[in-house]
Amino acid sequence: MIRLTQVSKVYDNNVTALSDINCFIDKGEFIFLVGPSGAGKSTLIKLLMCEERATSGKLMINQFDAVNIPHKQVPMLRRSLGVVFQDFRLLPKKTVFDNVAFALKIVEASRRQILRRVPECLDMVGLSHKGKAYPHELSGGERQRVSIARAICNNPAVLIADEPTGNLDPDTANDIMACFEKINSRGTTIIMATHAKEIVNQMAKRVIALEQGKLVRDQQRGEYGYGN
Ligand code: ADP
């Protein structure tokens, strides 16, 4: 469902962020993307989201050609992706319910769909009782779970998470990982960039490691493989 063939990305300042990346990610996989700072993880995520275009090579996401896709089709590609960030990115003046509903309104879901889907997603992340709360009334872990509910409400084929546990303590991080496992067990592909060594080692999923823009390791039931 995601195939990278000889993908390279050179930024305008001539920095090569990714160099000749080849890999295939199948539907329903759970992938940890690891590597030191500057290795190219965020760039890879940006290519998947079409925030940046590859300089050369081929990147297919489902039926979309993410290198040559016309700008006006990018929103369609993004609808098949849910994204979770380290810093949650919730709307502070909207309730938990409305934060999730907002993602559905963007894709012009009906009021009826919103009233059905938002509670389903909040239930999925264990926050059914927090619909009326505002982000500032929640713990960090709860905020991240709202952002996960928002990311999955359009039923994306792929959930991309960029350091989703980076701001959380270890217990809370484990709760977040339990959410991802549950979502993955229902068929959603998960790609998570992380420095969380314990989590990667504990979960024993496929690990793709980047270093200086190169794919240096692609291992089933892999380990983090770096010192810290
Ligand atoms: P990581 O997410 O693994 O820390 P990045 O993808 O952010 O790595 O960065 C990979 C390389 O690309 C680094 O050398 C970084 O400085 C460079 N880079 C990232 N974004 C840009 C940009 N917008 N313009 C120029 N260089 C960039």
CSV table of C-alpha atoms and ligand atoms in Angstrom, one decimal:
chain,number,residue,atom,x,y,z
A,1,MET,CA,0.0,0.0,0.0
A,2,ILE,CA,3.0,2.3,0.5
A,3,ARG,CA,5.9,1.7,-1.8
A,4,LEU,CA,9.1,3.8,-2.0
A,5,THR,CA,11.4,3.2,-5.0
A,6,GLN,CA,14.7,4.9,-5.0
A,7,VAL,CA,13.3,7.9,-3.2
A,8,SER,CA,15.6,10.8,-2.6
A,9,LYS,CA,15.0,14.3,-1.2
A,10,VAL,CA,17.4,17.1,-1.6
A,11,TYR,CA,16.3,20.4,-0.1
A,12,ASP,CA,16.9,23.8,-1.8
A,13,ASN,CA,20.0,24.3,0.4
A,14,ASN,CA,21.5,21.2,-1.2
A,15,VAL,CA,21.1,19.1,2.0
A,16,THR,CA,20.3,15.5,1.0
A,17,ALA,CA,17.8,14.5,3.6
A,18,LEU,CA,16.9,11.1,2.1
A,19,SER,CA,19.0,9.1,-0.3
A,20,ASP,CA,17.8,6.2,-2.4
A,21,ILE,CA,15.2,4.8,0.0
A,22,ASN,CA,13.5,1.6,-1.0
A,23,CYS,CA,10.8,-0.1,1.0
A,24,PHE,CA,7.3,-1.5,1.0
A,25,ILE,CA,4.8,-1.1,3.8
A,26,ASP,CA,1.7,-3.4,3.6
A,27,LYS,CA,-1.8,-2.7,4.9
A,28,GLY,CA,-2.1,-3.3,8.6
A,29,GLU,CA,1.6,-3.1,9.5
A,30,PHE,CA,3.0,-1.4,12.6
A,31,ILE,CA,6.2,0.4,11.8
A,32,PHE,CA,8.7,2.2,14.0
A,33,LEU,CA,10.8,4.8,12.2
A,34,VAL,CA,14.0,5.3,14.2
A,35,GLY,CA,17.3,7.1,13.8
A,36,PRO,CA,19.4,9.9,15.2
A,37,SER,CA,18.3,13.5,14.9
A,38,GLY,CA,18.8,14.7,11.3
A,39,ALA,CA,18.5,11.2,9.9
A,40,GLY,CA,15.6,12.1,7.7
A,41,LYS,CA,12.5,10.8,9.7
A,42,SER,CA,10.5,14.0,9.5
A,43,THR,CA,11.4,14.4,5.9
A,44,LEU,CA,10.0,11.0,5.1
A,45,ILE,CA,6.8,11.8,7.0
A,46,LYS,CA,6.5,15.1,5.0
A,47,LEU,CA,6.9,13.2,1.8
A,48,LEU,CA,4.1,10.8,2.9
A,49,MET,CA,1.9,13.7,3.6
A,50,CYS,CA,2.9,15.6,0.5
A,51,GLU,CA,4.1,18.5,2.5
A,52,GLU,CA,7.3,18.1,0.5
A,53,ARG,CA,7.9,16.3,-2.8
A,54,ALA,CA,10.7,13.8,-3.4
A,55,THR,CA,13.4,15.1,-5.7
A,56,SER,CA,13.6,11.8,-7.5
A,57,GLY,CA,12.2,8.3,-7.2
A,58,LYS,CA,8.7,6.9,-6.9
A,59,LEU,CA,6.4,7.1,-3.9
A,60,MET,CA,3.0,5.3,-4.1
A,61,ILE,CA,0.5,5.6,-1.3
A,62,ASN,CA,-2.5,3.4,-2.2
A,63,GLN,CA,-3.4,4.5,-5.7
A,64,PHE,CA,-1.7,8.0,-5.3
A,65,ASP,CA,1.6,8.9,-6.9
A,66,ALA,CA,2.8,11.2,-4.1
A,67,VAL,CA,5.7,12.6,-6.3
A,68,ASN,CA,3.6,13.8,-9.2
A,69,ILE,CA,0.1,14.2,-7.7
A,70,PRO,CA,-1.5,17.5,-8.8
A,71,HIS,CA,-1.9,20.0,-6.0
A,72,LYS,CA,-5.6,19.9,-6.1
A,73,GLN,CA,-5.7,16.2,-5.4
A,74,VAL,CA,-3.4,16.4,-2.3
A,75,PRO,CA,-6.4,16.9,0.1
A,76,MET,CA,-7.8,13.6,-1.2
A,77,LEU,CA,-4.5,11.8,-0.5
A,78,ARG,CA,-4.4,13.4,3.0
A,79,ARG,CA,-7.8,12.1,3.7
A,80,SER,CA,-6.4,8.6,3.7
A,81,LEU,CA,-3.8,9.6,6.3
A,82,GLY,CA,-4.3,10.5,10.0
A,83,VAL,CA,-1.6,12.4,11.7
A,84,VAL,CA,-0.6,12.7,15.4
A,85,PHE,CA,2.1,15.2,16.5
A,86,GLN,CA,4.3,15.4,19.6
A,87,ASP,CA,2.6,18.7,20.6
A,88,PHE,CA,-1.0,17.5,20.2
A,89,ARG,CA,-2.1,20.6,18.1
A,90,LEU,CA,-5.6,20.8,19.6
A,91,LEU,CA,-7.8,23.9,19.2
A,92,PRO,CA,-7.7,25.5,22.7
A,93,LYS,CA,-11.1,27.2,22.5
A,94,LYS,CA,-13.0,24.1,21.3
A,95,THR,CA,-14.2,21.3,23.5
A,96,VAL,CA,-12.8,17.8,23.1
A,97,PHE,CA,-16.0,16.8,21.1
A,98,ASP,CA,-15.6,19.8,18.8
A,99,ASN,CA,-11.9,19.2,18.3
A,100,VAL,CA,-12.7,15.8,16.9
A,101,ALA,CA,-15.8,17.0,15.1
A,102,PHE,CA,-13.7,19.7,13.3
A,103,ALA,CA,-11.8,17.1,11.4
A,104,LEU,CA,-15.1,15.6,10.2
A,105,LYS,CA,-16.5,19.1,9.3
A,106,ILE,CA,-13.5,19.7,7.0
A,107,VAL,CA,-14.5,16.7,4.9
A,108,GLU,CA,-18.1,17.9,4.9
A,109,ALA,CA,-19.6,15.1,7.1
A,110,SER,CA,-23.2,15.5,8.0
A,111,ARG,CA,-24.4,16.5,11.4
A,112,ARG,CA,-25.7,12.9,11.8
A,113,GLN,CA,-22.4,11.4,10.9
A,114,ILE,CA,-20.6,13.7,13.3
A,115,LEU,CA,-23.0,12.8,16.2
A,116,ARG,CA,-22.3,9.1,15.5
A,117,ARG,CA,-18.6,9.1,14.7
A,118,VAL,CA,-17.2,11.5,17.4
A,119,PRO,CA,-18.5,9.4,20.3
A,120,GLU,CA,-17.2,6.2,18.6
A,121,CYS,CA,-13.7,7.7,18.3
A,122,LEU,CA,-13.7,9.1,21.9
A,123,ASP,CA,-14.7,5.7,23.1
A,124,MET,CA,-11.9,4.1,21.1
A,125,VAL,CA,-9.3,6.2,23.0
A,126,GLY,CA,-11.1,5.9,26.4
A,127,LEU,CA,-12.3,9.5,26.6
A,128,SER,CA,-16.1,9.1,26.3
A,129,HIS,CA,-16.6,11.0,29.5
A,130,LYS,CA,-14.5,14.0,28.4
A,131,GLY,CA,-16.4,15.3,25.4
A,132,LYS,CA,-17.4,18.6,27.1
A,133,ALA,CA,-13.9,19.3,28.5
A,134,TYR,CA,-11.5,21.8,27.0
A,135,PRO,CA,-7.9,20.9,26.2
A,136,HIS,CA,-6.5,22.9,29.2
A,137,GLU,CA,-8.6,20.8,31.5
A,138,LEU,CA,-6.9,17.6,30.4
A,139,SER,CA,-3.6,15.9,31.2
A,140,GLY,CA,-0.9,15.5,28.5
A,141,GLY,CA,-1.9,11.9,27.9
A,142,GLU,CA,-5.6,12.8,27.6
A,143,ARG,CA,-4.8,15.6,25.1
A,144,GLN,CA,-2.8,13.2,23.0
A,145,ARG,CA,-5.7,10.7,23.1
A,146,VAL,CA,-8.0,13.5,21.8
A,147,SER,CA,-5.5,14.1,19.0
A,148,ILE,CA,-5.6,10.4,18.2
A,149,ALA,CA,-9.4,10.4,18.1
A,150,ARG,CA,-9.2,13.3,15.7
A,151,ALA,CA,-6.7,11.5,13.5
A,152,ILE,CA,-8.8,8.4,13.2
A,153,CYS,CA,-12.2,9.9,12.8
A,154,ASN,CA,-12.1,9.8,9.0
A,155,ASN,CA,-11.1,6.1,9.0
A,156,PRO,CA,-7.7,6.7,7.5
A,157,ALA,CA,-5.9,3.7,6.0
A,158,VAL,CA,-2.6,5.0,7.6
A,159,LEU,CA,-2.0,6.6,10.9
A,160,ILE,CA,1.3,8.6,11.0
A,161,ALA,CA,2.7,9.7,14.4
A,162,ASP,CA,5.7,11.9,14.8
A,163,GLU,CA,7.2,11.5,18.3
A,164,PRO,CA,3.7,11.1,19.8
A,165,THR,CA,5.1,10.2,23.3
A,166,GLY,CA,7.9,12.7,23.3
A,167,ASN,CA,6.1,15.0,25.8
A,168,LEU,CA,4.7,12.2,28.0
A,169,ASP,CA,5.9,10.3,31.1
A,170,PRO,CA,6.5,6.5,30.6
A,171,ASP,CA,3.2,5.3,32.1
A,172,THR,CA,1.2,7.8,30.0
A,173,ALA,CA,3.3,6.8,26.9
A,174,ASN,CA,2.3,3.2,27.5
A,175,ASP,CA,-1.4,4.2,27.5
A,176,ILE,CA,-0.9,5.9,24.1
A,177,MET,CA,0.8,2.8,22.7
A,178,ALA,CA,-2.1,0.7,23.9
A,179,CYS,CA,-4.4,3.0,21.9
A,180,PHE,CA,-2.2,2.6,18.8
A,181,GLU,CA,-2.2,-1.2,19.2
A,182,LYS,CA,-6.0,-1.2,19.4
A,183,ILE,CA,-6.3,1.0,16.3
A,184,ASN,CA,-3.7,-1.2,14.5
A,185,SER,CA,-5.5,-4.4,15.4
A,186,ARG,CA,-8.5,-3.1,13.5
A,187,GLY,CA,-6.5,-2.9,10.3
A,188,THR,CA,-5.0,0.7,10.3
A,189,THR,CA,-1.4,0.8,9.2
A,190,ILE,CA,0.7,2.7,11.8
A,191,ILE,CA,4.0,4.5,11.1
A,192,MET,CA,5.5,6.0,14.2
A,193,ALA,CA,8.7,8.0,14.2
A,194,THR,CA,10.2,7.9,17.7
A,195,HIS,CA,13.3,8.1,20.0
A,196,ALA,CA,11.5,6.0,22.7
A,197,LYS,CA,13.9,3.2,23.0
A,198,GLU,CA,11.9,1.3,25.7
A,199,ILE,CA,8.7,1.4,23.7
A,200,VAL,CA,10.3,0.2,20.5
A,201,ASN,CA,12.1,-2.7,22.3
A,202,GLN,CA,9.0,-3.6,24.3
A,203,MET,CA,6.6,-3.7,21.4
A,204,ALA,CA,8.9,-5.7,19.0
A,205,LYS,CA,7.3,-4.4,15.7
A,206,ARG,CA,9.0,-3.8,12.4
A,207,VAL,CA,11.7,-1.2,12.7
A,208,ILE,CA,13.0,0.9,9.9
A,209,ALA,CA,16.2,2.8,10.8
A,210,LEU,CA,17.5,5.8,8.9
A,211,GLU,CA,21.0,7.3,9.3
A,212,GLN,CA,22.2,10.3,7.4
A,213,GLY,CA,19.3,9.9,4.9
A,214,LYS,CA,19.9,6.3,4.2
A,215,LEU,CA,17.8,3.3,5.2
A,216,VAL,CA,20.3,1.3,7.2
A,217,ARG,CA,18.0,-1.4,8.8
A,218,ASP,CA,14.6,-2.9,8.1
A,219,GLN,CA,13.9,-5.5,10.7
A,220,GLN,CA,10.7,-7.5,11.6
A,221,ARG,CA,10.2,-7.6,15.4
A,222,GLY,CA,13.1,-5.2,15.6
A,223,GLU,CA,14.9,-3.3,18.3
A,224,TYR,CA,15.6,0.4,18.8
A,225,GLY,CA,19.3,-0.3,18.3
A,226,TYR,CA,20.8,3.0,19.6
A,227,GLY,CA,22.3,4.0,22.9
A,228,ASN,CA,19.7,6.4,24.1
B,1,ADP,P1,14.9,13.9,11.6
B,1,ADP,O1,13.4,14.0,11.6
B,1,ADP,O2,15.4,12.4,11.6
B,1,ADP,O3,15.6,14.6,12.8
B,1,ADP,P2,14.9,15.6,9.3
B,1,ADP,O4,14.1,15.0,8.2
B,1,ADP,O5,14.2,16.7,10.1
B,1,ADP,O6,15.5,14.5,10.3
B,1,ADP,O7,16.2,16.3,8.7
B,1,ADP,C1,17.1,15.6,7.8
B,1,ADP,C2,18.1,16.6,7.2
B,1,ADP,O8,17.4,17.5,6.3
B,1,ADP,C3,18.8,17.4,8.3
B,1,ADP,O9,20.2,17.6,7.8
B,1,ADP,C4,18.1,18.7,8.3
B,1,ADP,O10,18.9,19.8,8.7
B,1,ADP,C5,17.7,18.8,6.8
B,1,ADP,N1,16.4,19.6,6.6
B,1,ADP,C6,15.2,19.2,7.2
B,1,ADP,N2,14.2,20.1,6.8
B,1,ADP,C7,14.8,21.0,5.9
B,1,ADP,C8,14.4,22.1,5.2
B,1,ADP,N3,13.1,22.5,5.2
B,1,ADP,N4,15.3,22.8,4.4
B,1,ADP,C9,16.6,22.4,4.4
B,1,ADP,N5,17.1,21.3,5.1
B,1,ADP,C10,16.2,20.6,5.9
